[in-house]
Tab-separated table of C-alpha atoms in Angstrom:
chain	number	residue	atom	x	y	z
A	214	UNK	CA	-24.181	11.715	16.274
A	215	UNK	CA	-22.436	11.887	19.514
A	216	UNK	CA	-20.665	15.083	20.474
A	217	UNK	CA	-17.783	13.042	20.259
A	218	UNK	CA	-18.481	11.757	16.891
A	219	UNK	CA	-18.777	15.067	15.449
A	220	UNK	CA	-15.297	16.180	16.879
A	221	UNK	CA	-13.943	13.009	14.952
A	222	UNK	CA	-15.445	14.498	11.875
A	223	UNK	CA	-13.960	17.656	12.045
A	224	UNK	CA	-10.612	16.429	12.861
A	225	UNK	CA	-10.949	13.799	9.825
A	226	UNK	CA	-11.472	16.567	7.505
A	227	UNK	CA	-9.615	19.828	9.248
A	228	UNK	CA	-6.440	19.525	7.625
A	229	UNK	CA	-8.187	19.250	3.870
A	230	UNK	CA	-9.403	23.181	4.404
A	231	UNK	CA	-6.020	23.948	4.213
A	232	UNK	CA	-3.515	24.128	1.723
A	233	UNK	CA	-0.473	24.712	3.892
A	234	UNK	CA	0.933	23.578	6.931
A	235	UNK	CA	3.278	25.781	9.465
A	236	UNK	CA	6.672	24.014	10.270
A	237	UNK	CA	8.807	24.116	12.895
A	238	UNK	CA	12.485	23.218	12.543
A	239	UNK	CA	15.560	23.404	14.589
A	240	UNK	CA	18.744	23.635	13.523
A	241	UNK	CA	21.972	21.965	14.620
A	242	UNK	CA	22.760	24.342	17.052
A	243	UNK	CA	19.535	23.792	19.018
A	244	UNK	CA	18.152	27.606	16.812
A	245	UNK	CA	14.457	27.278	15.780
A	246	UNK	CA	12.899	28.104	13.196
A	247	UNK	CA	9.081	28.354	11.820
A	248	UNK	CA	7.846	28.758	7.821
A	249	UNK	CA	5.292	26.918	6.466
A	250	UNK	CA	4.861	24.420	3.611
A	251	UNK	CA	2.086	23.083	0.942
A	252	UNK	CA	1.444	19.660	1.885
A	253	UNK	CA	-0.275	16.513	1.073
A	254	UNK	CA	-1.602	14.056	3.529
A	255	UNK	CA	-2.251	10.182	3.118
A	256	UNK	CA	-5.135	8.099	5.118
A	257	UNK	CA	-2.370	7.308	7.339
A	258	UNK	CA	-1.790	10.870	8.226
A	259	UNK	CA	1.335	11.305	7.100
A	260	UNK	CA	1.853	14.849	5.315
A	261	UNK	CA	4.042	15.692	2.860
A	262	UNK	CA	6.098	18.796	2.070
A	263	UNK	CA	7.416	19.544	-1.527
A	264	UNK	CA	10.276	22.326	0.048
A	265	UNK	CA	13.285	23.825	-1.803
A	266	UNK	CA	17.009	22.657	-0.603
A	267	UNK	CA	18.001	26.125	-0.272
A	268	UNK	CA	15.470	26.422	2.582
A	269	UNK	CA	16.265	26.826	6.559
A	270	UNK	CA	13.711	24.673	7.385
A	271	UNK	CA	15.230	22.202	4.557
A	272	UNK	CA	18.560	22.165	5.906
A	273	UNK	CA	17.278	22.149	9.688
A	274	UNK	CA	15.557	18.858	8.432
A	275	UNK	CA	18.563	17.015	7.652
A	276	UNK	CA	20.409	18.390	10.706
A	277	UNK	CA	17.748	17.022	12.991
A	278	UNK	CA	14.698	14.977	11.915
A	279	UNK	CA	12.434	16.384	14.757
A	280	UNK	CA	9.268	18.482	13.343
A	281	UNK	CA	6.423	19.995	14.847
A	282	UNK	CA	3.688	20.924	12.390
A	283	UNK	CA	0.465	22.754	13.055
A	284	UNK	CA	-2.756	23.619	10.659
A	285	UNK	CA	-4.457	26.847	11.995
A	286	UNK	CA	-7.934	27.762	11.040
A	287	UNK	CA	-7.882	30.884	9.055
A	288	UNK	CA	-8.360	34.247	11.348
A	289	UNK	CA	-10.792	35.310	8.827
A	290	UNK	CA	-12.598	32.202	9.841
A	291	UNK	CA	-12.354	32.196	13.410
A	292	UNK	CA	-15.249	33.463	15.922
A	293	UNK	CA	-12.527	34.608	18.539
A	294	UNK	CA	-8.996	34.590	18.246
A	295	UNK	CA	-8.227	33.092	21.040
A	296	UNK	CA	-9.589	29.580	20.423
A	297	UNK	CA	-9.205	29.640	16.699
A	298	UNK	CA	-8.871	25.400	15.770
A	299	UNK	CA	-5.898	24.095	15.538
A	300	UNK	CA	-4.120	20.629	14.908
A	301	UNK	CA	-0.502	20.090	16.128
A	302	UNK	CA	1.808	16.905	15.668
A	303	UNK	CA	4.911	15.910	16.708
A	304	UNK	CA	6.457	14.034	13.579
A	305	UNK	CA	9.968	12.710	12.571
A	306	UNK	CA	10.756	13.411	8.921
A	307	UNK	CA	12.307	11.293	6.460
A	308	UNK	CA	13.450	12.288	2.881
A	309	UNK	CA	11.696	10.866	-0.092
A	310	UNK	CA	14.712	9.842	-2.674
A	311	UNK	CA	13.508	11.565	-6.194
A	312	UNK	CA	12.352	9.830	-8.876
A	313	UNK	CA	11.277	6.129	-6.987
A	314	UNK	CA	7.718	5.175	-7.291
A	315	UNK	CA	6.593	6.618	-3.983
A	316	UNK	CA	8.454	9.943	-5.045
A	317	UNK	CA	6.323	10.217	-8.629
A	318	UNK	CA	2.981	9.222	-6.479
A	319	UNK	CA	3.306	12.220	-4.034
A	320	UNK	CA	4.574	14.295	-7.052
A	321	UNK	CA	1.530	13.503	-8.481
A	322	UNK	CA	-0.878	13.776	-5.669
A	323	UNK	CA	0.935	17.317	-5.533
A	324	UNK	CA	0.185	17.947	-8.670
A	325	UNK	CA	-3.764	17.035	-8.738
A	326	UNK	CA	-4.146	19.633	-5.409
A	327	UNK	CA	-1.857	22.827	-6.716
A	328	UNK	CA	-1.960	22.092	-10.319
A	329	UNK	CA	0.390	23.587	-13.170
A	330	UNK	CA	3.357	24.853	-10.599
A	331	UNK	CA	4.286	21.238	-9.639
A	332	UNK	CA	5.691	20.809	-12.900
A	333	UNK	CA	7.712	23.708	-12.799
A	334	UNK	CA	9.022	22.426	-9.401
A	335	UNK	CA	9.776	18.804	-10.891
A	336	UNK	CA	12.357	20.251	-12.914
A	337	UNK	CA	14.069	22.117	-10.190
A	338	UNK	CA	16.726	19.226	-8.536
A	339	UNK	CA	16.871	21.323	-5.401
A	340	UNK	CA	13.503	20.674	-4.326
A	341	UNK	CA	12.847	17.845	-2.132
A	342	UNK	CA	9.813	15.723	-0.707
A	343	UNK	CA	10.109	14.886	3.116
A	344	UNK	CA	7.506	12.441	4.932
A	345	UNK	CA	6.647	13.477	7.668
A	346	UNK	CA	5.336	10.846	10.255
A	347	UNK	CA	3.479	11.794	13.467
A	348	UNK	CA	3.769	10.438	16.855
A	349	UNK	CA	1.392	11.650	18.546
A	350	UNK	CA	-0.877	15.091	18.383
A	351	UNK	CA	-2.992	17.580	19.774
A	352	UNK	CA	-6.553	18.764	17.957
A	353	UNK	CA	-8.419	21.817	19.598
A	354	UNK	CA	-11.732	22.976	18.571
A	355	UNK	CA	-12.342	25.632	21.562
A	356	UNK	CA	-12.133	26.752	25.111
A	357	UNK	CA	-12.260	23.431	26.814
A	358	UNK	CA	-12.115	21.827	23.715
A	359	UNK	CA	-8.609	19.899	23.408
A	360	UNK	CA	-8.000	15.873	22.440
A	361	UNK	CA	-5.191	14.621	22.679
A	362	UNK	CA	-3.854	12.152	19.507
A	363	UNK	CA	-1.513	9.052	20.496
A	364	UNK	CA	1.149	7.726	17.711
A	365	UNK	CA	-0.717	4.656	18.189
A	366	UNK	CA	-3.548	5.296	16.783
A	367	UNK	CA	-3.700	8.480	15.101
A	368	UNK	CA	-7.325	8.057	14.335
A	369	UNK	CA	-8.360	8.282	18.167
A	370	UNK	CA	-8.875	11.160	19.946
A	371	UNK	CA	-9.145	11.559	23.721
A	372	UNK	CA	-10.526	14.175	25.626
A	373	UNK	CA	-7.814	15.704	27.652
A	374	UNK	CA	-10.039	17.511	30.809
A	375	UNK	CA	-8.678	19.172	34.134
A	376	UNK	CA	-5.760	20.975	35.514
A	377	UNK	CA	-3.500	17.658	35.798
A	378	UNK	CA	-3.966	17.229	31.357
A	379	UNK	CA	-5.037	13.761	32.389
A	380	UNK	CA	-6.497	12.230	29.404
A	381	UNK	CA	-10.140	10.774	29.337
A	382	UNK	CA	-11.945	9.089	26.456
């Protein structure tokens, strides 16, 4: 395998060592906000939050659509802190009404990752599902280490190199 190649691999299967993602929000008077989220994520790369209504982040997402997320390697994990991996998208979020098919699947892929707490959450009607689609992305594995992800294909990354971020493959 290619250098490359091996990057792709780790990106493919980054986001399954976690559990959670961190979420950023802002609210209709331009306030941000950050929190985190369990999530799901589907071969297309969208993720999936299962968040309470009562939620600042929640209500920030119906205000404005616009999302950043970002998986972070665990410190623990990390050889130095300051180039600990990390995966960031821009996304645009979109509610998932309750109880339609694509509602129960995600409930259920929910369910099969955090177990016997996603029923409990089921039966609470404030809780909510939000898709959240990326447009394009940043992955970095190091010092000197960043790709940059397009919308267009969120499967490709591309080496961004140099002072100018000019993007190579």
């Amino acid at each position: 395998m290619s250098q490359l190649e091996d990057i792709q691999a780790e990106y493919e299967k980054f986001p399954e060592e976690l559990e959670s993602v961190i979420i950023s929000t802002v609210n209709a008077q331009a306030i941000p906000n950050a929190s985190y989220a369990p999530f799901v994520i589907d071969d297309s790369k969208n993720i999936y939050i299962y968040v309470s209504g009562l939620s600042t982040h929640t209500k920030n997402l119906y205000d404005n659509p616009h999302v950043s997320v970002l998986f972070i390697e665990d410190e623990a994990k990390s050889n130095l802190i300051f180039a600990r991996r990390r995966l960031s998208f821009d996304c645009t979020a979109n509610l998932i009404e309750r109880e339609t098919d694509k509602w129960n699947q995600i409930v259920e892929q929910f369910q099969g990752r955090f177990g016997e707490i996603i029923e409990v959450l089921r039966g609470l009607s404030d809780f909510r599902i939000f898709q959240l689609t990326p447009s394009e992305g940043r992955f970095v594995v190091g010092f000197g280490a960043a790709y940059h992800i397009s919308g267009d294909n969120l499967n490709q990354l591309v080496q961004i190199t140099g002072d100018s971020n000019q993007k190579q493959g």
